[in-house]
Structures are given as structure tokens and as C-alpha cells.
Tab-separated table of C-alpha atoms and ligand atoms in Angstrom:
chain	number	residue	atom	x	y	z
A	1	MET	CA	94.932	116.414	140.693
A	2	GLU	CA	96.549	116.156	137.066
A	3	THR	CA	93.829	116.721	134.625
A	4	VAL	CA	93.931	114.879	130.834
A	5	VAL	CA	92.713	116.186	127.569
A	6	SER	CA	92.320	113.887	123.972
A	7	GLY	CA	90.152	113.790	121.320
A	8	ILE	CA	90.027	112.279	118.008
A	9	ARG	CA	88.706	113.735	115.000
A	10	SER	CA	85.297	112.085	113.648
A	11	THR	CA	86.488	111.424	110.755
A	12	GLY	CA	84.889	107.772	110.156
A	13	LYS	CA	86.011	104.450	112.539
A	14	LEU	CA	88.544	103.884	114.507
A	15	HIS	CA	91.427	101.351	113.861
A	16	LEU	CA	94.007	99.845	115.577
A	17	GLY	CA	96.289	102.903	115.476
A	18	ASN	CA	93.692	105.114	117.168
A	19	TYR	CA	92.817	102.538	119.758
A	20	TYR	CA	96.630	101.393	120.809
A	21	GLY	CA	98.044	105.059	120.734
A	22	ALA	CA	95.053	107.214	122.533
A	23	VAL	CA	91.920	105.422	123.380
A	24	LYS	CA	92.897	102.664	125.755
A	25	ASN	CA	95.168	105.022	127.216
A	26	PHE	CA	92.307	106.790	127.662
A	27	VAL	CA	90.123	103.871	129.740
A	28	LYS	CA	93.167	103.605	131.988
A	29	MET	CA	93.325	107.093	133.024
A	30	GLN	CA	90.000	107.620	133.877
A	31	ASP	CA	90.439	106.057	137.517
A	32	GLU	CA	93.637	108.522	137.602
A	33	TYR	CA	93.069	111.600	136.923
A	34	LYS	CA	90.267	114.332	136.053
A	35	CYS	CA	89.571	113.004	132.464
A	36	PHE	CA	88.131	114.667	129.394
A	37	PHE	CA	87.701	113.095	126.032
A	38	PHE	CA	85.849	114.581	123.036
A	39	ILE	CA	85.206	114.216	119.577
A	40	ALA	CA	86.760	116.392	117.787
A	41	ASP	CA	83.954	117.503	114.948
A	42	TYR	CA	85.263	121.630	114.643
A	43	HIS	CA	88.600	119.721	113.239
A	44	SER	CA	86.933	117.184	110.971
A	45	LEU	CA	85.685	120.395	108.867
A	46	THR	CA	88.922	120.219	107.043
A	47	THR	CA	88.069	117.709	105.127
A	48	HIS	CA	84.103	119.628	104.513
A	49	PRO	CA	81.826	116.458	105.170
A	50	THR	CA	78.415	116.481	103.947
A	51	PRO	CA	75.689	117.669	107.478
A	52	ALA	CA	74.489	113.952	107.425
A	53	ASN	CA	78.488	112.665	107.490
A	54	LEU	CA	79.024	114.918	110.330
A	55	HIS	CA	76.605	113.708	112.455
A	56	ASP	CA	76.817	110.108	111.462
A	57	ASN	CA	80.821	110.286	112.181
A	58	VAL	CA	80.735	112.148	115.306
A	59	ARG	CA	77.732	109.458	116.832
A	60	SER	CA	80.170	106.235	115.210
A	61	VAL	CA	82.934	107.480	117.606
A	62	LEU	CA	80.628	108.538	120.855
A	63	VAL	CA	79.774	104.833	120.165
A	64	GLU	CA	83.185	103.293	120.204
A	65	TYR	CA	84.528	105.416	122.847
A	66	LEU	CA	81.657	104.268	125.331
A	67	ALA	CA	82.241	100.471	123.732
A	68	ALA	CA	86.321	100.749	124.241
A	69	GLY	CA	85.352	101.144	127.951
A	70	ILE	CA	85.154	104.639	128.459
A	71	ASP	CA	82.633	105.656	131.550
A	72	PRO	CA	80.860	108.758	131.509
A	73	GLU	CA	80.475	108.760	135.209
A	74	LYS	CA	84.560	108.927	135.438
A	75	ALA	CA	85.225	110.789	131.875
A	76	THR	CA	84.080	114.043	130.920
A	77	ILE	CA	83.041	112.069	127.427
A	78	TYR	CA	81.163	115.365	125.337
A	79	VAL	CA	81.680	116.599	121.504
A	80	GLN	CA	83.835	119.453	120.734
A	81	SER	CA	81.290	121.582	119.098
A	82	ASP	CA	78.963	121.564	121.759
A	83	VAL	CA	81.853	123.761	124.087
A	84	PRO	CA	81.664	126.959	121.935
A	85	GLU	CA	84.633	128.363	124.752
A	86	VAL	CA	87.277	126.475	122.597
A	87	VAL	CA	86.487	128.959	119.293
A	88	GLU	CA	87.094	131.850	121.585
A	89	LEU	CA	89.988	130.868	122.813
A	90	TYR	CA	91.052	129.530	119.624
A	91	LEU	CA	90.708	133.122	118.205
A	92	TYR	CA	92.451	134.417	121.143
A	93	LEU	CA	95.518	132.316	120.398
A	94	ASN	CA	95.619	132.301	116.834
A	95	MET	CA	96.301	136.512	117.006
A	96	ASN	CA	99.705	134.591	119.086
A	97	ALA	CA	100.426	131.959	115.892
A	98	TYR	CA	102.774	132.743	113.201
A	99	MET	CA	103.004	131.990	109.483
A	100	GLY	CA	106.215	130.512	109.588
A	101	GLU	CA	105.993	128.144	112.488
A	102	LEU	CA	102.075	127.115	111.249
A	103	GLU	CA	103.847	126.446	107.325
A	104	ARG	CA	106.448	124.269	108.806
A	105	SER	CA	104.200	122.060	111.094
A	106	THR	CA	104.615	118.333	109.931
A	107	SER	CA	100.964	117.684	109.363
A	108	PHE	CA	100.494	120.519	107.355
A	109	LYS	CA	103.195	120.263	105.135
A	110	ASP	CA	101.656	116.388	104.978
A	111	LYS	CA	98.137	117.408	104.137
A	112	VAL	CA	99.974	120.219	101.330
A	113	ARG	CA	101.210	117.420	99.701
A	114	SER	CA	98.569	115.102	99.540
A	115	HIS	CA	95.500	117.587	99.616
A	116	PRO	CA	97.036	120.332	97.052
A	117	ASP	CA	93.529	121.325	96.061
A	118	ASN	CA	92.414	122.336	100.069
A	119	VAL	CA	94.540	123.978	101.561
A	120	ASN	CA	92.218	125.780	103.776
A	121	ALA	CA	93.063	127.895	106.729
A	122	GLY	CA	91.518	125.749	108.574
A	123	LEU	CA	94.057	123.045	107.547
A	124	LEU	CA	97.455	125.382	108.315
A	125	THR	CA	95.386	126.425	111.816
A	126	TYR	CA	94.362	123.291	113.662
A	127	PRO	CA	97.194	123.070	115.854
A	128	VAL	CA	95.787	126.254	117.165
A	129	LEU	CA	92.471	124.803	117.248
A	130	MET	CA	94.147	122.026	119.006
A	131	ALA	CA	95.933	123.797	121.612
A	132	ALA	CA	92.994	125.527	122.184
A	133	ASP	CA	91.122	122.183	123.074
A	134	ILE	CA	93.783	121.118	125.685
A	135	LEU	CA	94.352	124.341	127.251
A	136	ILE	CA	91.073	125.315	127.981
A	137	HIS	CA	90.536	122.516	130.454
A	138	LYS	CA	94.126	123.357	131.457
A	139	ALA	CA	95.525	119.827	130.999
A	140	THR	CA	98.937	118.941	131.680
A	141	LYS	CA	98.770	114.915	130.510
A	142	VAL	CA	97.379	114.292	126.099
A	143	PRO	CA	97.135	110.799	125.599
A	144	VAL	CA	97.793	110.407	121.840
A	145	GLY	CA	99.822	108.680	119.774
A	146	LYS	CA	103.658	109.368	118.595
A	147	ASP	CA	101.949	111.359	115.305
A	148	GLN	CA	100.885	113.809	117.926
A	149	GLU	CA	104.236	114.932	119.410
A	150	GLN	CA	105.090	117.921	117.577
A	151	HIS	CA	101.113	119.168	118.164
A	152	LEU	CA	101.934	119.049	121.517
A	153	GLU	CA	104.881	121.090	121.521
A	154	MET	CA	103.272	123.887	119.521
A	155	SER	CA	100.556	123.774	122.355
A	156	ARG	CA	103.528	124.355	124.683
A	157	THR	CA	104.568	126.908	122.930
A	158	PHE	CA	101.134	128.654	122.534
A	159	GLY	CA	100.116	128.403	126.062
A	160	ASN	CA	103.560	129.501	126.868
A	161	ARG	CA	103.321	132.486	125.003
A	162	PHE	CA	99.596	134.237	126.227
A	163	ASN	CA	101.992	133.487	129.512
A	164	ARG	CA	104.691	135.356	128.461
A	165	MET	CA	102.689	137.629	126.299
A	166	TYR	CA	100.292	138.746	129.851
A	167	GLY	CA	102.784	138.058	132.361
A	168	HIS	CA	100.628	135.645	134.170
A	169	GLU	CA	101.518	131.733	134.728
A	170	PHE	CA	98.165	130.785	133.390
A	171	PHE	CA	98.409	127.654	130.884
A	172	PRO	CA	100.818	125.014	132.835
A	173	GLU	CA	102.496	122.983	129.984
A	174	PRO	CA	101.159	120.064	128.057
A	175	TYR	CA	102.972	116.525	127.499
A	176	ALA	CA	101.598	113.701	125.147
A	177	PHE	CA	101.427	110.729	127.261
A	178	ASN	CA	101.251	106.930	126.796
A	179	PHE	CA	101.232	104.350	129.814
A	180	THR	CA	104.358	102.238	127.978
A	181	ASP	CA	107.449	104.035	128.062
A	182	LYS	CA	107.738	105.497	125.029
A	183	LEU	CA	104.266	106.989	122.447
A	184	VAL	CA	102.973	104.507	120.265
A	185	LYS	CA	103.068	104.466	116.921
A	186	VAL	CA	100.385	101.109	115.192
A	187	PRO	CA	101.925	99.977	111.587
A	188	GLY	CA	99.885	99.472	108.901
A	189	LEU	CA	99.293	96.611	107.134
A	190	ASP	CA	100.605	97.763	103.521
A	191	GLY	CA	104.084	97.320	104.581
A	192	LYS	CA	104.848	100.922	104.840
A	193	GLY	CA	104.092	103.472	107.591
A	194	LYS	CA	101.696	104.076	109.891
A	195	MET	CA	98.133	102.787	110.204
A	196	GLY	CA	96.252	105.296	109.696
A	197	LYS	CA	91.964	105.952	107.801
A	198	SER	CA	93.423	107.805	104.880
A	199	GLU	CA	96.636	105.208	103.609
A	200	GLY	CA	94.376	103.168	101.482
A	201	GLU	CA	91.884	100.502	101.634
A	202	GLY	CA	93.518	96.923	103.508
A	203	ASN	CA	95.777	98.747	105.567
A	204	ALA	CA	94.044	99.724	108.823
A	205	VAL	CA	92.072	97.270	110.609
A	206	TYR	CA	88.781	99.022	112.341
A	207	LEU	CA	87.357	97.862	116.015
A	208	ARG	CA	84.371	97.161	113.866
A	209	ASP	CA	85.945	94.857	112.042
A	210	THR	CA	84.619	91.250	111.932
A	211	PRO	CA	86.693	88.424	112.438
A	212	GLU	CA	86.397	87.585	109.164
A	213	ILE	CA	87.380	90.974	107.472
A	214	ILE	CA	90.364	90.691	109.904
A	215	ARG	CA	91.658	87.528	109.016
A	216	LYS	CA	91.388	88.964	105.447
A	217	LYS	CA	93.068	91.749	106.032
A	218	VAL	CA	95.835	90.338	107.469
A	219	MET	CA	96.342	86.969	105.219
A	220	LYS	CA	96.537	89.834	102.380
A	221	ALA	CA	99.061	92.006	104.866
A	222	VAL	CA	102.443	92.776	102.271
A	223	SER	CA	105.478	90.362	103.350
A	224	ASP	CA	108.152	89.016	100.844
A	225	GLY	CA	109.469	85.586	100.181
A	226	GLY	CA	111.201	84.856	103.751
A	227	PRO	CA	114.783	85.281	105.427
A	228	SER	CA	117.499	84.281	103.862
A	229	GLU	CA	120.395	84.319	106.250
A	230	GLU	CA	119.807	83.770	109.916
A	231	ASN	CA	119.165	86.731	111.674
A	232	GLN	CA	118.989	88.819	109.468
A	233	PRO	CA	117.515	92.227	110.065
A	234	LYS	CA	113.940	92.135	109.203
A	235	PRO	CA	112.815	94.507	105.971
A	236	GLU	CA	110.299	97.225	107.079
A	237	ALA	CA	107.266	95.289	105.802
A	238	ILE	CA	108.154	92.252	108.660
A	239	GLN	CA	108.516	94.460	111.014
A	240	ASN	CA	105.525	96.019	110.564
A	241	LEU	CA	103.925	92.732	111.400
A	242	PHE	CA	106.570	91.753	114.234
A	243	ASP	CA	105.049	94.928	115.568
A	244	LEU	CA	101.860	94.892	115.248
A	245	MET	CA	102.128	91.320	117.102
A	246	LYS	CA	104.161	93.170	119.671
A	247	ILE	CA	101.098	94.857	120.654
A	248	VAL	CA	98.297	92.332	120.294
A	249	SER	CA	100.052	88.585	121.298
A	250	ALA	CA	101.188	87.411	124.168
A	251	GLU	CA	104.980	87.782	124.620
A	252	ASP	CA	105.979	83.963	124.676
A	253	THR	CA	103.977	84.047	120.825
A	254	TYR	CA	106.238	87.322	119.919
A	255	ALA	CA	109.355	85.642	120.459
A	256	HIS	CA	108.340	81.887	119.062
A	257	PHE	CA	108.001	83.918	115.870
A	258	ASP	CA	111.197	86.119	116.289
A	259	ASN	CA	113.085	82.737	117.145
A	260	LEU	CA	111.065	81.113	113.776
A	261	TYR	CA	112.841	83.999	111.793
A	262	ASN	CA	116.033	84.644	113.329
A	263	ASN	CA	116.486	80.643	112.074
A	264	CYS	CA	114.847	80.993	108.475
A	265	GLN	CA	112.025	78.461	109.433
A	266	ILE	CA	109.409	80.756	109.570
A	267	ARG	CA	105.983	80.429	107.231
A	268	TYR	CA	104.182	83.527	107.160
A	269	GLY	CA	101.423	81.602	106.736
A	270	ASP	CA	101.403	80.616	110.221
A	271	PHE	CA	102.456	83.881	111.370
A	272	LYS	CA	99.679	85.926	109.756
A	273	LYS	CA	97.196	82.956	111.385
A	274	GLN	CA	98.536	84.167	114.506
A	275	LEU	CA	98.828	87.143	114.250
A	276	ALA	CA	95.298	88.109	112.947
A	277	GLU	CA	93.464	85.348	116.054
A	278	ASP	CA	94.833	87.676	118.274
A	279	MET	CA	93.642	90.738	117.121
A	280	ILE	CA	90.391	89.798	117.015
A	281	VAL	CA	90.423	88.755	120.418
A	282	ALA	CA	92.055	91.453	121.613
A	283	THR	CA	89.132	93.682	119.376
A	284	GLN	CA	86.641	91.097	120.848
A	285	PRO	CA	85.137	92.863	123.815
A	286	VAL	CA	84.820	96.339	121.916
A	287	ARG	CA	83.741	94.671	118.954
A	288	GLU	CA	80.423	93.069	121.126
A	289	ARG	CA	79.432	95.922	123.108
A	290	ILE	CA	79.501	98.283	119.340
A	291	SER	CA	75.970	97.451	118.478
A	292	GLU	CA	74.559	97.180	121.964
A	293	ILE	CA	75.218	101.101	122.635
A	294	GLU	CA	74.519	101.462	118.762
A	295	ALA	CA	71.219	100.810	119.257
A	296	ASN	CA	70.396	102.587	122.452
A	297	LYS	CA	69.940	106.230	121.471
A	298	THR	CA	68.700	107.599	124.774
A	299	TYR	CA	72.048	106.213	126.263
A	300	LEU	CA	73.999	108.776	123.482
A	301	ARG	CA	71.687	111.375	123.993
A	302	GLU	CA	72.409	111.407	127.647
A	303	VAL	CA	76.008	110.878	127.113
A	304	ALA	CA	76.100	113.660	125.541
A	305	ARG	CA	74.607	115.929	126.775
A	306	TYR	CA	75.806	115.442	130.974
A	307	GLY	CA	78.898	115.677	129.171
A	308	ALA	CA	78.778	118.975	127.469
A	309	ILE	CA	77.512	120.841	130.655
A	310	LYS	CA	80.482	119.251	132.639
A	311	ALA	CA	82.889	120.206	129.538
A	312	ARG	CA	81.616	123.465	129.505
A	313	GLU	CA	81.211	123.997	133.281
A	314	SER	CA	85.044	123.699	132.372
A	315	ALA	CA	86.135	125.870	129.830
A	316	SER	CA	83.426	128.574	130.664
A	317	LYS	CA	85.530	128.880	134.163
A	318	THR	CA	89.191	129.300	132.125
A	319	ILE	CA	87.265	131.438	129.055
A	320	ARG	CA	86.605	134.023	131.577
A	321	GLU	CA	90.048	134.329	133.392
A	322	VAL	CA	91.458	134.622	130.295
A	323	ARG	CA	89.302	137.034	128.927
A	324	GLU	CA	90.049	139.338	132.564
A	325	ILE	CA	93.840	138.241	131.616
A	326	ILE	CA	93.228	140.329	128.169
A	327	GLY	CA	92.058	142.379	129.447
A	328	PHE	CA	88.113	142.958	128.564
A	329	LYS	CA	85.770	144.953	130.892
A	330	ASN	CA	82.441	145.100	130.864
A	331	PHE	CA	81.241	148.746	131.211
B	401	ADP	P1	93.964	109.168	111.375
B	401	ADP	O1	96.107	108.627	111.709
B	401	ADP	O2	93.668	107.638	110.995
B	401	ADP	O3	93.453	110.280	110.938
B	401	ADP	P2	93.850	110.112	113.651
B	401	ADP	O4	94.653	111.708	113.022
B	401	ADP	O5	92.369	110.857	113.758
B	401	ADP	O6	93.624	108.962	113.021
B	401	ADP	O7	94.169	109.868	115.280
B	401	ADP	C1	93.783	109.948	116.292
B	401	ADP	C2	94.028	109.496	117.194
B	401	ADP	O8	94.910	108.112	116.998
B	401	ADP	C3	95.521	110.193	117.549
B	401	ADP	O9	95.896	109.973	119.001
B	401	ADP	C4	96.780	109.798	116.799
B	401	ADP	O10	97.548	110.135	117.413
B	401	ADP	C5	96.096	108.341	117.111
B	401	ADP	N1	96.973	107.114	116.131
B	401	ADP	C6	96.534	107.474	115.162
B	401	ADP	N2	97.012	106.971	113.865
B	401	ADP	C7	97.979	106.155	114.963
B	401	ADP	C8	98.614	104.864	114.802
B	401	ADP	N3	99.114	104.307	113.078
B	401	ADP	N4	100.071	104.750	115.677
B	401	ADP	C9	99.696	105.647	116.902
B	401	ADP	N5	98.605	106.005	117.484
B	401	ADP	C10	97.851	106.465	116.030
B	402	LIG	N1	94.715	115.866	116.146
B	402	LIG	C1	94.543	115.119	116.824
B	402	LIG	C2	94.513	114.089	115.757
B	402	LIG	O1	94.669	114.002	114.545
B	402	LIG	C3	92.584	115.250	117.594
B	402	LIG	C4	92.832	115.929	118.265
B	402	LIG	C5	91.625	117.441	117.932
B	402	LIG	C6	93.313	116.338	119.722
B	402	LIG	N2	91.979	118.168	119.145
B	402	LIG	C7	92.885	117.299	119.879
B	402	LIG	C8	94.762	115.342	120.752
B	402	LIG	C9	93.483	118.033	121.423
B	402	LIG	C10	94.409	115.475	121.752
B	402	LIG	C11	94.141	116.719	122.355
B	402	LIG	O2	94.077	112.724	116.553
């Protein structure tokens, strides 16, 4: 059976981008594959959280994973820092990861641009740690959004380089995965680019947002004065709202508003109202379970403990083999 690994950085609440790009696929995959889903708290250290924040954020993602329907009996759910074998593999892979290729990564270049005051080495080697997360379980399928595609390519590079260097077909090649035919990019509400935590207030709709907040955010989403010619191409902000509708609404709802747009009869107020209601319905089952799961501290502790045991079992097997391949020996 193929192995699946994915994780999300614990830097805040999960939004619809995380949900449709990653978590929804986790839930479907757990019935078909051997799955490892983790909370990337080592990765979150690049942004220097306080100790209290670090733990709160990890718990928050764990709760949202469970509320979204990841079942600890089917998939292994764990906290990355409970599996220190990952750091050991990260060290080995770092020895064969080169400055040039790391500096060329799009996500690194973006971070240098957005946070020039915090260009730390952890940020530079972020894709190596991510490769270690994946290779430690010898995974072949990695459910992530479109923005992670380049990281997957780097994971293949590092795994293949290890294999070549030691003359062992050891690590299989991991590929980004989505159940639909394409990787997903969920747009934000600000009229440009993807939905993301760091894209500014109002851009993201969170799984924890109440229906009132969702309505408010969607009604405020950037639009324009409306089409003036029939069948005119949609500007980015409008296309983004239609893309969101394609994700959360029924096909005939989408077709209905698409027709209205093409006939220049669309009223953005109605369109946004419908979009907000469909977002509310799509996220309702997750939202409803969040507070109940959050209150059950014993359950959360058990899930994390059980997950750590299973993840370490798999990780320590790989590390034992890697050490042998590299040539470490006991006296
Ligand atoms: P953020 O961009 O909010 O910081 P992360 O980078 O932590 O989110 O992403 C976690 C997971 O969610 C990754 O698999 C990523 O590909 C996916 N993801 C994040 N934003 C989007 C989006 N707008 N569309 C699709 N997938 C996304
Ligand atoms: N880089 C991913 C993100 O920003 C998070 C991540 C870390 C991850 N390690 C991973 C995703 C391993 C998939 C597999 O969202």
C-alpha cells in the first residue's frame, strides 16, 4: 500500500485554502492509504513563536484536523516535534543540499522579500526539513496545495541524490496529490492571489469563523462595477470569487451566476450572499465539532500520544536503515 504524508505549519487557524488544498484530501485518503498527518511545529519556529503561542497553535491545528474528520484510528496524526528522528534525517539531507538551489526556491525568495529582517538559516533549509518529513516514512503521495509543488520537486531531488550517492534505491519519489485532477489554489477575498494567513485581514475565511463573520468578509470582498459587455473576460478579483464559488457551491449555482455575468445581469450583492451561504454550509460540520473536541483535553492528549508512538515506529526504522547506509557503525 502506498504511503501518504502531509503536514501543515502550526502558525495559526486553518483557512479554506488549507482545507481544500490539503485537509479535505487527508480525510479522503485515510480510507485508501497508509497515512501520516502531522502538525509542523518545527517549521513554525522560523517565525519565532513564544512558548505559549507555540503550544496553543499546535493544539489548534490538532483540533481542526480532528474536527475536519481525520480519524486517529485510520491515519497516524502526530506532532512533528514528537518525532525527533525527522531532525536527524534533516541533518543528513542538509549535507547534500546546496546553497544555490535553496536560494532559488520561490518560497525562500518570497520570504526574503516579505521579511528581509528575518532571513534565518531555518528558512533557507525549510525545503530540506520538509523533504525529511516526507522521506522519513518513504511516502509517495503528498496531499498539498499548488503552492507546494516546487517543494515536492526538491524533496525528489534530495531523495534521489541520497540514493545515487550511496548506490541504494532507498527513498521512493514523492509527488504532490489532490483528488481532483489538478492541484488546488484557493483564491483569497482581497482580489489578488491566494488565500493565506499572512495576506492581511479579511483575505482568508477560517474554519473557525462564525456564519456572521463569513458573511461580513464575503460581502466586503473586492469586486468591481460589473461587466459592461456580454461575455467579457472576468478581471482577477471577479474570477477569484467565481473560483471560490466553484469550490463551495453546487454546479448549477455556479452556472446560474456565470450566465448572469455573461449577460451583464449579475448583481454582486446577490452573488456574494449566495457565495457566503454556500461557504457556511460547506464548513458547518467542521465548525460544529471544533468546540466539542477542543474541550476534551484527555482525548487530545491520547490522540497525540498514540500518534507519536506510531510515527516514531515508522521513522526510527527508516533512520536505522539510513545510518547503516551512510556507514555509521557501533564499536
Ligand atoms: P498559509 O499559506 O496560510 O501559511 P500554509 O503555507 O501553512 O498556509 O499551507 C498549508 C497547506 O495548505 C499546504 O498544503 C498548502 O499547499 C495548502 N494551502 C495553503 N493556502 C492554500 C490556498 N490558497 N490554496 C490551496 N492550498 C493552500
Ligand atoms: N511546507 C508546508 C506548508 O507550508 C508544510 C509542510 C511541512 C509539509 N512539511 C511537510 C507539507 C511535509 C507536506 C509534507 O504548508
